[in-house]
GROMACS .gro file of C-alpha atoms in nm:
model
  330
    1UNK     CA    1  -0.012   0.024   0.010
    2UNK     CA    2   0.165   0.336  -0.092
    3UNK     CA    3   0.040   0.580   0.173
    4UNK     CA    4   0.116   0.906  -0.074
    5UNK     CA    5  -0.212   0.784  -0.295
    6UNK     CA    6  -0.413   0.656  -0.047
    7UNK     CA    7  -0.694   0.789   0.049
    8UNK     CA    8  -0.862   0.824   0.379
    9UNK     CA    9  -1.247   0.992   0.360
   10UNK     CA   10  -1.566   1.049   0.546
   11UNK     CA   11  -1.914   1.054   0.432
   12UNK     CA   12  -2.038   1.455   0.449
   13UNK     CA   13  -2.385   1.388   0.592
   14UNK     CA   14  -2.664   1.674   0.477
   15UNK     CA   15  -2.717   1.784   0.791
   16UNK     CA   16  -2.536   1.767   1.142
   17UNK     CA   17  -2.400   1.393   1.303
   18UNK     CA   18  -2.584   1.370   1.654
   19UNK     CA   19  -2.337   1.230   1.940
   20UNK     CA   20  -2.626   0.974   2.041
   21UNK     CA   21  -2.445   0.635   1.948
   22UNK     CA   22  -2.666   0.596   1.703
   23UNK     CA   23  -2.632   0.855   1.412
   24UNK     CA   24  -2.278   0.787   1.226
   25UNK     CA   25  -2.050   0.888   0.948
   26UNK     CA   26  -1.873   0.634   0.716
   27UNK     CA   27  -1.496   0.611   0.726
   28UNK     CA   28  -1.332   0.486   0.390
   29UNK     CA   29  -0.973   0.399   0.342
   30UNK     CA   30  -0.900   0.366  -0.061
   31UNK     CA   31  -0.610   0.150  -0.072
   32UNK     CA   32  -0.367   0.154  -0.347
   33UNK     CA   33   0.004   0.107  -0.464
   34UNK     CA   34   0.244   0.318  -0.624
   35UNK     CA   35   0.154   0.221  -0.962
   36UNK     CA   36  -0.291   0.341  -0.837
   37UNK     CA   37  -0.338  -0.052  -0.814
   38UNK     CA   38  -0.594  -0.175  -0.536
   39UNK     CA   39  -0.493  -0.326  -0.242
   40UNK     CA   40  -0.687  -0.602  -0.138
   41UNK     CA   41  -0.734  -0.863   0.133
   42UNK     CA   42  -0.647  -0.566   0.393
   43UNK     CA   43  -0.929  -0.576   0.603
   44UNK     CA   44  -0.825  -0.810   0.899
   45UNK     CA   45  -0.512  -0.607   0.928
   46UNK     CA   46  -0.640  -0.249   0.916
   47UNK     CA   47  -0.784  -0.075   1.254
   48UNK     CA   48  -0.956   0.253   1.274
   49UNK     CA   49  -0.849   0.400   1.557
   50UNK     CA   50  -1.003   0.714   1.776
   51UNK     CA   51  -0.722   0.942   1.961
   52UNK     CA   52  -0.989   0.954   2.264
   53UNK     CA   53  -1.198   0.646   2.275
   54UNK     CA   54  -1.417   0.764   2.555
   55UNK     CA   55  -1.788   0.747   2.385
   56UNK     CA   56  -1.680   0.673   2.032
   57UNK     CA   57  -1.747   0.291   1.871
   58UNK     CA   58  -1.626   0.230   1.529
   59UNK     CA   59  -1.789  -0.046   1.320
   60UNK     CA   60  -1.648  -0.380   1.170
   61UNK     CA   61  -1.412  -0.295   0.856
   62UNK     CA   62  -1.501  -0.446   0.555
   63UNK     CA   63  -1.394  -0.431   0.194
   64UNK     CA   64  -1.708  -0.316  -0.001
   65UNK     CA   65  -1.550  -0.355  -0.357
   66UNK     CA   66  -1.123  -0.439  -0.412
   67UNK     CA   67  -0.919  -0.212  -0.208
   68UNK     CA   68  -1.203  -0.010  -0.089
   69UNK     CA   69  -1.261  -0.040   0.296
   70UNK     CA   70  -1.522   0.089   0.478
   71UNK     CA   71  -1.657   0.117   0.850
   72UNK     CA   72  -1.899   0.341   1.095
   73UNK     CA   73  -1.803   0.608   1.316
   74UNK     CA   74  -2.042   0.654   1.582
   75UNK     CA   75  -1.995   0.859   1.956
   76UNK     CA   76  -2.221   0.951   2.277
   77UNK     CA   77  -1.991   1.207   2.325
   78UNK     CA   78  -2.012   1.575   2.164
   79UNK     CA   79  -1.726   1.788   1.965
   80UNK     CA   80  -1.425   1.676   1.763
   81UNK     CA   81  -1.327   1.276   1.732
   82UNK     CA   82  -1.013   1.250   1.536
   83UNK     CA   83  -0.958   0.875   1.393
   84UNK     CA   84  -0.629   0.732   1.257
   85UNK     CA   85  -0.589   0.473   1.019
   86UNK     CA   86  -0.341   0.195   1.123
   87UNK     CA   87  -0.222  -0.144   0.901
   88UNK     CA   88  -0.074  -0.427   1.061
   89UNK     CA   89   0.158  -0.474   0.784
   90UNK     CA   90   0.224  -0.067   0.693
   91UNK     CA   91   0.290   0.241   0.798
   92UNK     CA   92  -0.011   0.473   0.678
   93UNK     CA   93   0.122   0.785   0.827
   94UNK     CA   94  -0.110   1.106   0.839
   95UNK     CA   95  -0.382   0.917   0.717
   96UNK     CA   96  -0.692   1.035   0.978
   97UNK     CA   97  -1.030   1.231   0.968
   98UNK     CA   98  -1.188   1.456   1.168
   99UNK     CA   99  -1.558   1.383   1.285
  100UNK     CA  100  -1.759   1.647   1.439
  101UNK     CA  101  -2.039   1.536   1.645
  102UNK     CA  102  -2.326   1.743   1.782
  103UNK     CA  103  -2.514   1.724   2.112
  104UNK     CA  104  -2.875   1.602   2.061
  105UNK     CA  105  -3.153   1.758   2.217
  106UNK     CA  106  -3.198   1.858   2.572
  107UNK     CA  107  -3.302   1.608   2.806
  108UNK     CA  108  -3.468   1.728   3.122
  109UNK     CA  109  -3.391   1.436   3.313
  110UNK     CA  110  -3.016   1.477   3.264
  111UNK     CA  111  -3.008   1.883   3.303
  112UNK     CA  112  -2.995   2.086   3.644
  113UNK     CA  113  -3.027   2.405   3.816
  114UNK     CA  114  -2.853   2.565   4.102
  115UNK     CA  115  -2.879   2.833   4.352
  116UNK     CA  116  -2.677   3.072   4.507
  117UNK     CA  117  -2.628   3.163   4.846
  118UNK     CA  118  -2.856   2.846   5.029
  119UNK     CA  119  -2.947   3.077   5.278
  120UNK     CA  120  -3.030   3.449   5.116
  121UNK     CA  121  -3.176   3.703   5.360
  122UNK     CA  122  -3.558   3.870   5.221
  123UNK     CA  123  -3.446   4.164   5.019
  124UNK     CA  124  -3.162   4.024   4.818
  125UNK     CA  125  -3.032   3.852   4.559
  126UNK     CA  126  -2.980   3.455   4.456
  127UNK     CA  127  -2.786   3.382   4.110
  128UNK     CA  128  -2.953   3.073   3.940
  129UNK     CA  129  -2.685   2.846   3.682
  130UNK     CA  130  -2.893   2.616   3.470
  131UNK     CA  131  -2.702   2.349   3.305
  132UNK     CA  132  -2.838   2.217   3.012
  133UNK     CA  133  -2.758   1.882   2.890
  134UNK     CA  134  -2.878   1.610   2.617
  135UNK     CA  135  -2.911   1.227   2.730
  136UNK     CA  136  -2.561   1.162   2.743
  137UNK     CA  137  -2.487   1.439   2.924
  138UNK     CA  138  -2.364   1.645   2.659
  139UNK     CA  139  -2.372   2.029   2.716
  140UNK     CA  140  -2.644   2.153   2.488
  141UNK     CA  141  -2.600   2.502   2.359
  142UNK     CA  142  -2.836   2.740   2.122
  143UNK     CA  143  -3.117   2.755   2.362
  144UNK     CA  144  -3.391   3.038   2.401
  145UNK     CA  145  -3.494   2.927   2.744
  146UNK     CA  146  -3.850   3.082   2.879
  147UNK     CA  147  -3.809   3.295   3.257
  148UNK     CA  148  -3.760   3.037   3.528
  149UNK     CA  149  -4.064   2.962   3.700
  150UNK     CA  150  -4.056   3.074   4.110
  151UNK     CA  151  -4.292   2.899   4.360
  152UNK     CA  152  -4.318   2.854   4.760
  153UNK     CA  153  -4.384   3.127   5.035
  154UNK     CA  154  -4.058   3.331   4.890
  155UNK     CA  155  -4.170   3.344   4.574
  156UNK     CA  156  -4.437   3.634   4.705
  157UNK     CA  157  -4.245   3.974   4.527
  158UNK     CA  158  -4.007   3.773   4.385
  159UNK     CA  159  -3.874   3.818   3.991
  160UNK     CA  160  -3.650   3.668   3.808
  161UNK     CA  161  -3.400   3.771   3.531
  162UNK     CA  162  -3.402   3.680   3.182
  163UNK     CA  163  -3.144   3.435   3.081
  164UNK     CA  164  -2.759   3.520   3.017
  165UNK     CA  165  -2.643   3.233   2.760
  166UNK     CA  166  -2.294   3.157   2.897
  167UNK     CA  167  -2.200   2.969   2.559
  168UNK     CA  168  -2.130   2.674   2.745
  169UNK     CA  169  -2.486   2.467   2.788
  170UNK     CA  170  -2.501   2.685   3.130
  171UNK     CA  171  -2.693   3.004   3.135
  172UNK     CA  172  -2.751   3.239   3.419
  173UNK     CA  173  -3.038   3.481   3.588
  174UNK     CA  174  -3.026   3.679   3.886
  175UNK     CA  175  -3.354   3.635   4.147
  176UNK     CA  176  -3.463   3.982   4.298
  177UNK     CA  177  -3.611   3.855   4.670
  178UNK     CA  178  -3.914   3.986   4.794
  179UNK     CA  179  -3.994   4.061   5.185
  180UNK     CA  180  -4.106   3.714   5.246
  181UNK     CA  181  -3.922   3.453   5.441
  182UNK     CA  182  -3.966   3.061   5.360
  183UNK     CA  183  -3.867   2.806   5.077
  184UNK     CA  184  -3.826   2.895   4.721
  185UNK     CA  185  -3.823   2.657   4.429
  186UNK     CA  186  -3.703   2.779   4.098
  187UNK     CA  187  -3.754   2.543   3.749
  188UNK     CA  188  -3.581   2.648   3.452
  189UNK     CA  189  -3.851   2.656   3.126
  190UNK     CA  190  -3.820   2.574   2.810
  191UNK     CA  191  -4.092   2.601   2.536
  192UNK     CA  192  -4.382   2.599   2.919
  193UNK     CA  193  -4.188   2.246   2.948
  194UNK     CA  194  -3.926   2.180   3.254
  195UNK     CA  195  -3.584   2.198   3.158
  196UNK     CA  196  -3.418   2.018   3.480
  197UNK     CA  197  -3.483   1.694   3.684
  198UNK     CA  198  -3.583   1.919   3.984
  199UNK     CA  199  -3.646   2.215   4.093
  200UNK     CA  200  -3.335   2.420   4.307
  201UNK     CA  201  -3.443   2.521   4.644
  202UNK     CA  202  -3.323   2.767   4.882
  203UNK     CA  203  -3.442   2.877   5.245
  204UNK     CA  204  -3.520   3.251   5.222
  205UNK     CA  205  -3.433   3.378   5.591
  206UNK     CA  206  -3.556   3.717   5.768
  207UNK     CA  207  -3.358   3.980   5.754
  208UNK     CA  208  -3.244   4.106   6.126
  209UNK     CA  209  -3.437   4.207   6.420
  210UNK     CA  210  -3.631   4.486   6.439
  211UNK     CA  211  -3.772   4.574   6.797
  212UNK     CA  212  -4.073   4.789   6.608
  213UNK     CA  213  -4.222   4.484   6.490
  214UNK     CA  214  -4.138   4.224   6.772
  215UNK     CA  215  -4.363   4.230   7.100
  216UNK     CA  216  -4.332   4.123   7.470
  217UNK     CA  217  -4.610   3.979   7.680
  218UNK     CA  218  -4.656   3.803   7.993
  219UNK     CA  219  -4.885   3.483   8.088
  220UNK     CA  220  -5.039   3.731   8.360
  221UNK     CA  221  -5.016   4.041   8.481
  222UNK     CA  222  -5.065   4.006   8.827
  223UNK     CA  223  -4.845   3.759   9.014
  224UNK     CA  224  -4.788   3.659   9.356
  225UNK     CA  225  -4.443   3.784   9.540
  226UNK     CA  226  -4.214   3.500   9.485
  227UNK     CA  227  -4.425   3.301   9.227
  228UNK     CA  228  -4.333   3.255   8.822
  229UNK     CA  229  -4.488   3.366   8.485
  230UNK     CA  230  -4.413   3.307   8.119
  231UNK     CA  231  -4.275   3.551   7.947
  232UNK     CA  232  -4.320   3.558   7.553
  233UNK     CA  233  -4.107   3.726   7.270
  234UNK     CA  234  -4.221   3.690   6.912
  235UNK     CA  235  -3.947   3.830   6.724
  236UNK     CA  236  -3.969   3.978   6.352
  237UNK     CA  237  -3.806   4.130   6.122
  238UNK     CA  238  -3.901   4.483   5.967
  239UNK     CA  239  -4.089   4.304   5.721
  240UNK     CA  240  -4.287   4.094   5.997
  241UNK     CA  241  -4.119   3.773   5.930
  242UNK     CA  242  -4.020   3.528   6.196
  243UNK     CA  243  -3.672   3.527   6.323
  244UNK     CA  244  -3.517   3.222   6.457
  245UNK     CA  245  -3.174   3.147   6.611
  246UNK     CA  246  -3.157   3.405   6.834
  247UNK     CA  247  -2.943   3.425   7.169
  248UNK     CA  248  -3.137   3.654   7.418
  249UNK     CA  249  -3.112   3.772   7.782
  250UNK     CA  250  -3.375   3.992   7.992
  251UNK     CA  251  -3.378   4.322   8.196
  252UNK     CA  252  -3.557   4.372   8.489
  253UNK     CA  253  -3.708   4.728   8.629
  254UNK     CA  254  -3.948   4.874   8.831
  255UNK     CA  255  -4.025   4.837   9.225
  256UNK     CA  256  -4.072   4.465   9.214
  257UNK     CA  257  -3.787   4.438   9.030
  258UNK     CA  258  -3.542   4.312   9.290
  259UNK     CA  259  -3.459   3.962   9.391
  260UNK     CA  260  -3.637   3.864   9.059
  261UNK     CA  261  -3.502   3.664   8.820
  262UNK     CA  262  -3.569   3.525   8.457
  263UNK     CA  263  -3.432   3.181   8.339
  264UNK     CA  264  -3.292   3.109   8.034
  265UNK     CA  265  -3.491   3.121   7.662
  266UNK     CA  266  -3.641   2.833   7.502
  267UNK     CA  267  -3.696   2.889   7.111
  268UNK     CA  268  -4.055   2.722   7.042
  269UNK     CA  269  -4.084   2.843   6.645
  270UNK     CA  270  -4.198   3.064   6.424
  271UNK     CA  271  -4.017   3.339   6.618
  272UNK     CA  272  -4.158   3.325   6.941
  273UNK     CA  273  -3.890   3.262   7.249
  274UNK     CA  274  -4.019   3.172   7.647
  275UNK     CA  275  -3.883   3.196   7.926
  276UNK     CA  276  -4.007   3.139   8.296
  277UNK     CA  277  -3.975   3.514   8.518
  278UNK     CA  278  -3.973   3.424   8.898
  279UNK     CA  279  -4.087   3.721   9.150
  280UNK     CA  280  -3.850   3.843   9.423
  281UNK     CA  281  -4.009   3.944   9.753
  282UNK     CA  282  -4.111   4.287   9.654
  283UNK     CA  283  -4.457   4.405   9.557
  284UNK     CA  284  -4.496   4.651   9.298
  285UNK     CA  285  -4.498   4.704   8.880
  286UNK     CA  286  -4.227   4.497   8.735
  287UNK     CA  287  -4.085   4.495   8.367
  288UNK     CA  288  -3.903   4.293   8.209
  289UNK     CA  289  -3.774   4.368   7.875
  290UNK     CA  290  -3.599   4.077   7.624
  291UNK     CA  291  -3.262   4.218   7.508
  292UNK     CA  292  -3.044   4.082   7.184
  293UNK     CA  293  -2.696   4.157   7.161
  294UNK     CA  294  -2.768   4.376   7.498
  295UNK     CA  295  -2.994   4.579   7.311
  296UNK     CA  296  -3.427   4.577   7.369
  297UNK     CA  297  -3.566   4.326   7.143
  298UNK     CA  298  -3.872   4.511   7.156
  299UNK     CA  299  -4.003   4.887   7.163
  300UNK     CA  300  -4.230   4.800   7.494
  301UNK     CA  301  -4.159   4.605   7.806
  302UNK     CA  302  -4.378   4.375   7.932
  303UNK     CA  303  -4.564   4.498   8.251
  304UNK     CA  304  -4.692   4.306   8.518
  305UNK     CA  305  -4.831   4.374   8.956
  306UNK     CA  306  -4.584   4.173   9.187
  307UNK     CA  307  -4.860   4.152   9.498
  308UNK     CA  308  -4.872   4.034   9.852
  309UNK     CA  309  -4.858   3.643   9.902
  310UNK     CA  310  -5.094   3.455  10.150
  311UNK     CA  311  -5.000   3.630  10.514
  312UNK     CA  312  -4.760   3.438  10.712
  313UNK     CA  313  -4.768   3.401  11.041
  314UNK     CA  314  -4.408   3.326  11.081
  315UNK     CA  315  -4.347   3.717  10.948
  316UNK     CA  316  -4.671   3.876  11.117
  317UNK     CA  317  -4.720   4.005  11.483
  318UNK     CA  318  -4.994   4.083  11.714
  319UNK     CA  319  -4.930   4.377  11.879
  320UNK     CA  320  -5.201   4.526  12.212
  321UNK     CA  321  -5.147   4.857  12.325
  322UNK     CA  322  -5.355   5.098  12.624
  323UNK     CA  323  -5.510   5.299  12.430
  324UNK     CA  324  -5.821   5.107  12.288
  325UNK     CA  325  -5.945   4.816  12.311
  326UNK     CA  326  -5.814   4.681  11.979
  327UNK     CA  327  -5.590   4.406  11.845
  328UNK     CA  328  -5.370   4.453  11.516
  329UNK     CA  329  -5.212   4.209  11.329
  330UNK     CA  330  -4.932   4.327  11.083
   0.00000   0.00000   0.00000
């Protein structure tokens, strides 16, 4: 076989060859000697070898007519596939072809969407990245996706920009969040259909604590000295969203604050925190204010009145005087 006179060619299909493992090129080696005569009987000694075999399938080589050898080449990997001809008997040198395979249509089951950050704050921004792939995980380009679909509690007031094509099978969109905390789900759409296997989800969290929106209350507004009641803080941000994860303390003021104590706070969910207030031995007005980072957590303190408990004989005295026939107890 004379390499200078022999050729390796690929059929030129009318359209793109899709990397689906089914559509294929036909490679044809025309083998001749230095005089141009067909070199026959070489099928078993020839090989068509891809430079990168990942996803590439080469069919059996057959001699379709004297000196003409043919095989199909398919791929599930999109991109250029370089195939070289080799022979057990001859040096074939630079006999090679570059075959171009393109991605197939979008397959939602192989496509995905991600959101960042995963715990955004109300009123902030979330970046959505959609990765479009075909059934063989090849990046799909050249699409014109619809605006993403938003759902969940945090979708109220949230808006999504159009997609920006990054040119590599990914698209980016910006989501401006509303003022409602909760779950946000984002699903890319193409021609009105879901364009990912699953929607991406994030939890939109409340903004900073707003003392103007938060309230504190006590279970009883009159408590006997030495007894206890429950204090409840409803913590909210400026938009009225419940706030979780606060570490609270408390301040006590008023005539009955001496000796009174507040236990540690327990979070009950939905922005609710409770603590036990135990009064001291003093009576009168008592005001309790939850503190966050040393600052009041509400605009107004909760107020209660501490009243005297049952009369104690151990702490009472019997007094007689000479002015009148009466007896006084104190």
